[in-house]
Amino acid sequence: MDESNKEKIKEGTAEILSEGHVFYNPVQQFNRDLSICVLNAFSKQFQKELKSKKKPIVDNATDGEVNEIQVGVKSETGLKILEALSATGLRSIRYAKEVAGIKTIVANDFSIQAVESIKQNVKNNNVDHLVVPHMADAKILMYTSMSEDKRFNVIDLDPYGSPTRFLDSAVQSVSEGGLLLITATDMAVFSGSTPEACYVKYGSIPLKTKCCHEMAIRILLHTIESTANRYGKYIKPLLSVSADFYIRVFLRIFTGPYLCKQSSSKQSLVYQCTGCDTLTLQPLGTLKPNPTASNPNQVKFGIPTGPAVNTNCNHCQHRHHMGGPIWSAPIHDTEFLELLMATIQNESLKILHTYPRIIGMLSVIREELHDVPLYYAIGKMCSLLKLEMVPVLKFRSALLHANYRVSFSHACKQSLKTDAPADVLWDILRCWEKLHPVNKDRFLKGTALKAILEKEASVEYNLVDIHADANPDSRKKALVRFPENPAAHWGPGTRSTLMISDNKMLKSIRNQNKNKKLRNAESKLDNNQIKRQKTNEILSQD
């Protein structure tokens, strides 16, 4: 095989060769690094659960001693992993070389060129005892792996765009309690600009709101849960992140018809005021204790009364948009986060290129209020009322002094995630307006500004004293929480294209504002023609 025209790519402990027809995107190194951390933590949990079932963890069943799982060593009781859309095979090779406790990894792709590239890269990295290259349609491979002996403990779906076409087969071919790692890069669909497109793909209506990144996560989780429910299964999210241009969710799949019935109470419609952007959630179902049941843990399922809002907003008298349904239960698991934070202290993981960002993001996620769905953006609220920006520590302090909980969201730098009702937030801004008055000329009839600021605050909130807990540890330690894009044109790249070539980047630069440049060129050409025509007329008159 001629390797002279191939690009050499080194990432983590893996080194691969690839051509332009096989997709590789360096932008998603954080995605791969984080996945390696999660898989190491899940592998520990998987082995612990095997022990609890009294299944001895032995190699080749030749001795009765329990062997510690190791990186790069095949474990007969280890994880069976499927990377359904492997491309270059880089992710599978890195899993083999950087994740402990693996039995086998199937690196699958539908492209002949991609599979040939995977075979060569697997051989070059000496991981052919763990990684098995495979060529098939990902959906067909998963549909034919639904029997108990063929199911995978881990399925990684990282498609270009929406993952929805793979969900049905994935939830059926993952083992009981198995892990799904799913990426969605079609963030424009979640933004609320084309709600009809999002409904077609995900069965949910997004809203144009500052918390659109968390809403995107919750829409994806709703879609996965709905897919799983059809087969008597339900999801348990372990970690859900919004990063760069994509969202990534890590969740487990369990079987339980009774627990599936609780799904309606985990899904909610979202009402958004068209004037002040106030958000109100209404669950699709309710759970109440059943006093007549012999089992005290048994619940009674019900349907909520509604709607949860009046025809006009209580704060500014504008109407509402309605979106959803979205997943309104927690999107992270506290116990798994603690295990993950302990796992990434391992020396072998500290050398990851994006390790500082992983620590920063996980620290913010651990500080989040997991039982509070969605968030507000302080800048957006102040902009709506034409107010001078409230310092984030003062806003957080006002809520903490009033005995409410508050946190950031990892998805937004100016986020305000709190259990305080919306009228408390507006009252705090009314108190701030007294200290920093808004020009009365801005109090225009029919605006949300006039409706909100003309009301008196029901309580005077403390906007002077900084609360001791207002500044979270992740901020105090100056961790890498919300990093800027490391390069220009940071994005998902082009489908089936090697994303490390300078020519590709130059092409993207050339295509920026292409139509505008063409119009300007045509305008200049027309002006030059007019000038020449006038010159010719003057010369002919002479």
XYZ file of C-alpha atoms in Angstrom:
542
model
C 0.000 0.000 0.000
C 1.401 3.363 -1.021
C 1.728 5.510 2.095
C 3.497 8.445 0.478
C 0.248 10.328 -0.239
C -1.283 9.661 3.187
C -1.552 12.050 6.113
C -0.044 10.907 9.434
C -2.281 11.743 12.395
C -1.198 11.367 16.021
C -3.770 11.695 18.771
C -3.386 10.365 22.296
C -1.441 7.099 22.137
C -2.677 6.293 18.611
C -1.008 7.095 15.310
C -2.909 6.545 12.076
C -2.552 7.133 8.358
C -5.487 8.513 6.408
C -6.444 9.853 2.992
C -8.839 12.650 2.108
C -11.745 10.316 1.319
C -11.924 9.076 4.944
C -13.378 11.481 7.500
C -11.178 12.722 10.341
C -11.964 15.837 12.359
C -9.429 17.116 14.930
C -12.108 19.432 16.319
C -13.657 16.496 18.171
C -10.569 15.487 20.117
C -12.297 16.727 23.271
C -15.216 14.421 22.404
C -12.873 11.423 22.117
C -10.862 12.312 25.236
C -14.016 12.694 27.335
C -15.376 9.398 25.974
C -12.158 7.628 27.064
C -12.588 9.021 30.593
C -16.257 7.941 30.724
C -15.464 4.440 29.424
C -12.728 3.949 32.040
C -15.195 4.917 34.767
C -17.961 2.745 33.302
C -15.574 -0.209 32.977
C -14.918 -0.019 36.723
C -18.652 0.136 37.397
C -19.261 -2.765 35.005
C -16.709 -4.973 36.788
C -18.119 -4.017 40.191
C -21.606 -5.023 39.070
C -20.253 -8.355 37.797
C -18.756 -9.009 41.226
C -22.032 -8.164 42.935
C -23.707 -10.828 40.767
C -21.130 -13.296 42.125
C -19.589 -13.893 38.715
C -15.834 -14.398 39.228
C -13.705 -12.172 37.001
C -11.147 -14.641 35.646
C -9.156 -14.886 32.455
C -9.883 -18.021 30.399
C -11.551 -19.479 33.545
C -8.322 -21.341 34.377
C -7.867 -20.066 37.900
C -10.138 -18.804 40.609
C -8.267 -15.580 41.298
C -9.786 -12.262 40.389
C -7.486 -10.403 38.013
C -7.293 -6.623 37.866
C -8.351 -5.156 34.536
C -5.535 -3.615 32.538
C -5.165 -1.282 29.573
C -4.313 -3.022 26.300
C -4.899 -6.503 27.720
C -7.898 -8.526 26.589
C -10.306 -9.301 29.422
C -12.750 -12.179 28.928
C -15.218 -10.438 31.236
C -14.520 -6.995 29.797
C -16.608 -4.641 27.674
C -17.802 -5.583 24.225
C -17.821 -2.263 22.334
C -19.268 -1.258 18.975
C -18.122 1.880 17.220
C -20.842 1.896 14.590
C -19.411 4.666 12.368
C -15.677 4.252 12.653
C -14.225 6.102 9.586
C -10.424 6.019 10.195
C -10.698 3.743 13.241
C -8.921 6.306 15.406
C -11.552 6.250 18.159
C -11.572 2.429 18.382
C -7.763 2.295 18.437
C -7.627 4.862 21.218
C -10.224 2.911 23.210
C -8.077 -0.228 22.826
C -4.906 1.560 23.974
C -6.355 3.837 26.673
C -9.365 2.067 28.255
C -8.958 -0.772 30.762
C -11.153 -3.876 30.815
C -12.030 -4.484 27.150
C -12.956 -7.793 25.602
C -13.398 -6.669 21.990
C -14.102 -3.568 19.902
C -15.933 -3.807 16.586
C -14.820 -0.897 14.377
C -17.557 -0.749 11.744
C -17.994 1.373 8.642
C -20.011 1.116 5.424
C -17.187 2.451 3.232
C -14.729 -0.012 1.655
C -11.971 2.618 1.728
C -12.672 3.329 5.408
C -12.517 -0.357 6.385
C -9.217 -0.793 4.496
C -7.893 2.227 6.364
C -9.096 0.752 9.689
C -7.369 -2.580 8.994
C -4.048 -0.888 8.234
C -4.279 1.426 11.256
C -5.211 -1.423 13.611
C -2.216 -3.429 12.413
C 0.164 -0.466 12.704
C -0.956 0.196 16.298
C -0.689 -3.463 17.374
C -4.267 -3.647 18.665
C -5.556 -6.392 16.362
C -6.112 -8.610 19.438
C -8.797 -6.129 20.592
C -10.102 -4.267 17.520
C -12.031 -6.119 14.805
C -12.582 -4.129 11.562
C -16.033 -4.751 10.108
C -17.846 -3.534 6.981
C -21.645 -3.254 7.155
C -24.505 -0.819 7.326
C -24.530 0.238 10.984
C -28.282 -0.264 11.366
C -28.201 -3.759 9.843
C -25.258 -4.753 12.048
C -27.127 -3.656 15.163
C -30.429 -5.241 14.084
C -28.620 -8.560 13.585
C -27.010 -8.284 17.046
C -30.191 -8.264 19.103
C -29.892 -11.753 20.621
C -28.512 -11.827 24.150
C -25.207 -13.459 23.171
C -24.531 -10.902 20.419
C -25.451 -7.673 22.178
C -22.856 -5.009 22.913
C -22.100 -3.584 26.364
C -21.216 -0.231 24.792
C -22.402 1.339 21.530
C -20.788 4.566 20.311
C -22.758 6.592 17.743
C -20.954 9.659 16.404
C -22.616 10.382 13.049
C -22.341 13.401 10.797
C -25.591 15.213 11.689
C -28.559 13.575 13.401
C -28.266 10.173 15.156
C -32.020 9.458 15.111
C -31.912 6.913 12.272
C -29.668 4.679 14.403
C -31.561 4.881 17.699
C -34.117 2.125 17.093
C -31.474 -0.495 16.361
C -29.113 0.797 19.073
C -31.554 0.515 21.996
C -32.336 -3.084 20.965
C -28.765 -4.282 20.472
C -27.239 -2.851 23.660
C -27.089 -5.207 26.634
C -29.083 -4.801 29.834
C -27.579 -1.856 31.682
C -25.338 -1.178 28.679
C -23.950 2.220 27.760
C -24.874 4.367 24.768
C -22.592 7.227 23.726
C -24.474 9.430 21.258
C -23.464 12.627 19.467
C -25.676 15.055 17.546
C -24.002 17.765 15.440
C -27.089 19.237 13.752
C -27.370 22.059 16.290
C -29.115 24.426 13.861
C -32.159 22.146 14.014
C -32.342 22.602 17.809
C -32.024 26.413 17.677
C -35.731 27.082 17.113
C -35.295 28.657 13.666
C -36.891 25.651 11.919
C -39.121 23.938 14.512
C -40.818 21.853 11.829
C -37.471 20.243 10.904
C -36.750 19.412 14.546
C -40.183 17.840 14.932
C -39.594 15.649 11.884
C -36.239 14.410 13.240
C -36.783 14.381 16.982
C -40.542 14.575 17.584
C -40.220 17.794 19.578
C -40.631 21.538 19.016
C -37.614 23.661 20.054
C -37.901 27.277 21.195
C -35.744 30.287 20.373
C -34.198 30.801 23.769
C -30.796 31.429 25.341
C -30.949 27.988 26.960
C -31.201 26.301 23.549
C -28.053 24.214 24.186
C -29.511 22.518 27.246
C -32.873 22.254 25.491
C -31.079 20.435 22.652
C -29.742 17.878 25.142
C -33.198 17.421 26.635
C -34.837 17.009 23.215
C -32.307 14.308 22.283
C -32.858 12.489 25.592
C -36.625 12.683 25.056
C -36.209 11.077 21.636
C -34.007 8.265 22.978
C -36.388 7.609 25.880
C -39.385 7.491 23.521
C -37.537 5.016 21.283
C -36.545 2.826 24.232
C -40.075 2.849 25.716
C -41.442 1.048 22.656
C -39.484 -2.033 23.718
C -40.176 -1.857 27.458
C -36.858 -0.096 28.118
C -35.932 3.210 29.729
C -32.827 5.403 29.940
C -30.642 6.574 32.815
C -28.498 9.576 31.769
C -25.024 9.506 33.317
C -23.538 12.618 31.702
C -24.811 15.056 29.071
C -22.645 17.808 27.602
C -22.937 20.664 25.160
C -19.539 21.449 23.654
C -18.377 23.396 20.609
C -20.844 22.631 17.787
C -22.405 19.403 19.144
C -24.084 17.695 22.068
C -22.926 14.378 23.516
C -24.934 12.158 25.888
C -23.773 9.121 27.895
C -26.647 6.989 29.162
C -27.533 3.475 30.241
C -30.423 1.378 28.940
C -32.477 -0.795 31.299
C -35.546 -3.009 30.892
C -38.582 -2.489 33.126
C -42.185 -2.107 31.944
C -43.290 -0.620 35.286
C -40.517 1.995 35.313
C -41.295 2.772 31.672
C -44.704 3.959 32.858
C -42.947 6.690 34.836
C -41.599 8.134 31.593
C -44.539 10.529 31.141
C -43.595 12.281 34.401
C -40.058 12.834 33.045
C -41.252 14.641 29.893
C -42.571 18.208 29.892
C -44.030 20.825 27.606
C -42.310 24.233 27.769
C -44.156 27.557 27.691
C -42.088 30.609 26.748
C -43.414 34.147 27.041
C -43.027 36.035 23.758
C -42.336 39.262 25.656
C -40.023 38.511 28.582
C -38.890 34.943 27.703
C -40.070 33.559 31.052
C -40.084 29.741 30.961
C -42.705 27.475 32.509
C -42.614 23.667 32.386
C -45.615 21.349 32.550
C -45.035 17.590 32.934
C -47.007 15.241 30.705
C -47.732 12.959 33.663
C -47.803 12.990 37.456
C -46.733 10.507 40.147
C -48.539 10.404 43.488
C -48.263 7.980 46.438
C -50.940 5.288 46.288
C -52.541 5.175 49.767
C -54.495 1.999 48.985
C -51.459 -0.026 47.897
C -49.820 -2.547 50.237
C -46.390 -1.564 48.907
C -45.421 1.910 50.272
C -43.189 2.514 47.233
C -46.023 2.021 44.773
C -47.194 5.178 43.020
C -50.354 6.258 41.282
C -50.056 7.609 37.735
C -52.081 10.646 36.756
C -52.633 13.364 34.189
C -51.890 16.955 35.224
C -54.450 19.734 34.910
C -53.479 22.761 32.884
C -52.338 24.726 31.147
C -49.586 25.755 33.553
C -49.775 29.397 32.399
C -52.504 31.943 31.810
C -53.370 33.142 28.311
C -51.232 36.215 28.971
C -47.951 36.243 30.882
C -48.279 37.248 34.542
C -45.151 39.400 34.257
C -45.568 41.344 30.985
C -49.025 40.395 29.602
C -47.657 38.956 26.355
C -48.760 35.612 24.883
C -46.834 32.328 25.022
C -45.113 29.978 22.618
C -45.346 26.270 23.438
C -42.480 23.844 22.790
C -41.465 20.310 23.637
C -41.915 17.761 24.874
C -38.436 17.639 26.395
C -36.733 15.414 28.983
C -37.229 17.320 32.269
C -35.600 14.812 34.669
C -31.882 15.129 35.594
C -29.438 14.912 32.675
C -26.487 13.881 34.894
C -26.072 11.146 37.516
C -24.455 12.389 40.729
C -22.952 9.028 41.752
C -21.418 8.446 38.329
C -19.989 11.991 38.303
C -18.156 11.238 41.565
C -16.804 7.999 40.094
C -15.777 9.824 36.912
C -13.982 12.606 38.818
C -12.088 9.967 40.820
C -11.219 8.030 37.662
C -9.722 10.983 35.780
C -7.180 11.498 38.566
C -5.367 8.500 37.078
C -1.920 9.470 35.775
C -2.587 7.838 32.386
C -5.585 10.145 31.833
C -3.856 13.331 32.990
C -1.756 13.294 29.805
C -4.864 13.734 27.611
C -4.532 16.822 25.418
C -7.869 18.287 26.557
C -7.517 17.222 30.208
C -7.735 20.792 31.617
C -10.995 21.350 29.751
C -12.381 17.996 30.920
C -11.629 18.900 34.559
C -13.158 22.356 34.120
C -16.351 21.175 32.448
C -16.939 18.281 34.841
C -16.398 20.617 37.801
C -19.096 22.975 36.531
C -21.413 20.040 35.802
C -20.897 18.702 39.331
C -21.887 22.132 40.709
C -25.028 22.338 38.547
C -28.499 22.042 40.082
C -29.374 18.682 38.550
C -33.031 18.860 39.546
C -33.608 22.236 37.817
C -34.264 22.018 34.072
C -33.124 24.863 31.746
C -31.686 28.222 32.758
C -31.838 31.974 32.126
C -29.087 34.201 30.705
C -28.334 37.268 32.835
C -27.266 39.331 29.819
C -30.501 38.591 27.968
C -32.675 39.589 30.945
C -30.801 42.862 31.436
C -30.901 43.604 27.712
C -34.662 43.083 27.667
C -35.110 45.715 30.388
C -32.383 48.034 28.981
C -30.556 47.698 32.299
C -26.909 48.040 33.104
C -25.502 44.498 33.358
C -25.841 42.993 36.831
C -22.511 41.491 37.986
C -22.989 37.735 38.110
C -21.800 37.433 41.736
C -24.294 40.074 42.877
C -27.205 38.346 41.139
C -26.200 34.980 42.599
C -25.731 36.575 46.036
C -29.223 38.108 45.975
C -30.710 34.654 45.356
C -28.570 32.978 48.015
C -29.416 35.676 50.601
C -33.088 34.912 49.869
C -32.457 31.191 50.588
C -32.755 30.015 46.982
C -30.270 27.714 45.275
C -28.333 28.854 42.213
C -25.644 27.517 39.877
C -24.088 27.984 36.478
C -24.770 25.697 33.544
C -21.808 24.216 31.677
C -23.596 25.185 28.441
C -23.516 28.990 28.948
C -21.082 31.392 30.593
C -23.785 33.850 31.763
C -26.260 31.175 32.789
C -28.487 31.376 35.844
C -29.872 28.009 36.930
C -32.023 28.406 40.013
C -35.008 27.005 41.865
C -36.307 30.535 42.461
C -39.576 31.325 40.631
C -39.471 33.808 37.763
C -41.162 36.595 39.742
C -38.196 36.567 42.161
C -35.764 37.099 39.269
C -37.776 40.048 37.978
C -38.027 41.487 41.512
C -34.224 41.355 41.819
C -33.911 43.264 38.538
C -36.471 45.813 39.785
C -34.264 46.353 42.847
C -31.239 46.719 40.561
C -33.119 49.276 38.435
C -33.585 51.460 41.525
C -29.807 51.571 41.912
C -29.233 52.034 38.161
C -32.350 53.742 36.749
C -33.503 53.216 33.164
C -34.274 56.258 31.013
C -38.035 56.891 31.220
C -38.146 57.402 27.447
C -37.698 53.658 27.122
C -40.962 52.926 28.952
C -42.960 52.412 25.781
C -46.535 51.182 25.875
C -46.931 47.485 25.202
C -43.305 46.568 25.931
C -42.192 43.998 28.478
C -39.860 46.640 29.940
C -42.751 48.936 30.883
C -44.916 46.116 32.234
C -42.146 44.708 34.447
C -40.351 47.804 35.698
C -43.486 49.782 36.513
C -44.374 47.175 39.135
C -42.903 47.506 42.602
C -40.699 44.726 43.921
C -42.568 42.649 46.494
C -39.343 42.178 48.503
C -36.151 44.221 48.748
C -33.288 41.934 47.753
C -29.694 42.351 48.908
C -27.584 43.380 45.906
C -24.716 44.815 47.905
C -23.230 42.083 50.094
C -21.513 39.220 48.287
C -22.640 35.858 49.689
C -19.919 33.460 50.808
C -21.133 30.778 48.375
C -21.717 33.099 45.421
C -18.396 32.280 43.790
C -18.246 28.527 43.041
C -15.027 26.532 43.392
C -14.622 26.051 39.628
C -14.577 29.846 39.224
C -12.343 30.467 42.223
C -9.759 28.021 40.885
C -9.924 29.617 37.417
C -10.541 26.247 35.767
C -10.985 26.036 31.994
C -14.783 26.248 32.080
C -15.838 27.992 28.865
C -12.836 27.907 26.490
C -12.773 29.939 23.310
C -12.497 28.203 19.948
C -8.819 27.299 19.431
C -8.872 28.070 15.707
C -10.827 29.940 13.054
C -13.729 28.193 11.286
C -14.129 25.793 14.236
C -16.942 23.451 13.278
C -18.057 20.027 12.109
C -16.213 20.225 8.793
C -17.256 18.592 5.556
C -18.719 15.114 5.288
C -16.236 12.391 4.230
C -13.290 14.784 4.103
C -9.938 14.673 5.824
C -10.052 17.762 8.033
C -6.328 18.406 8.537
C -5.389 19.730 5.117
C -4.539 23.424 4.848
C -6.163 23.490 1.412
C -9.511 22.568 2.921
C -9.293 25.399 5.417
C -8.276 27.843 2.708
C -11.244 26.728 0.636
C -13.601 27.433 3.526
C -12.062 30.881 3.880
C -12.462 31.534 0.163
C -16.122 30.551 0.307
C -16.931 32.946 3.145
C -19.406 35.613 1.866
C -19.032 34.184 -1.623
C -22.356 35.542 -2.905
C -21.672 39.006 -1.483
C -18.280 39.091 -3.189
C -19.866 38.088 -6.497
C -22.475 40.853 -6.191
C -19.778 43.414 -5.404
C -17.716 42.246 -8.383
C -20.756 42.496 -10.668
C -21.504 45.983 -9.337
C -17.929 47.127 -10.017
C -18.116 45.644 -13.504
C -21.349 47.515 -14.240
C -19.812 50.790 -12.987
C -16.745 50.304 -15.187
C -18.962 49.634 -18.222
C -20.906 52.834 -17.561
C -17.679 54.840 -17.264
C -16.325 53.415 -20.516
C -19.610 54.153 -22.265
C -19.547 57.802 -21.098
C -15.904 58.131 -22.159
C -16.757 56.799 -25.616
C -19.646 59.266 -25.916
C -17.382 62.215 -25.011
C -14.740 61.094 -27.503
C -17.318 60.688 -30.266
C -18.635 64.235 -29.621
C -15.103 65.640 -29.940
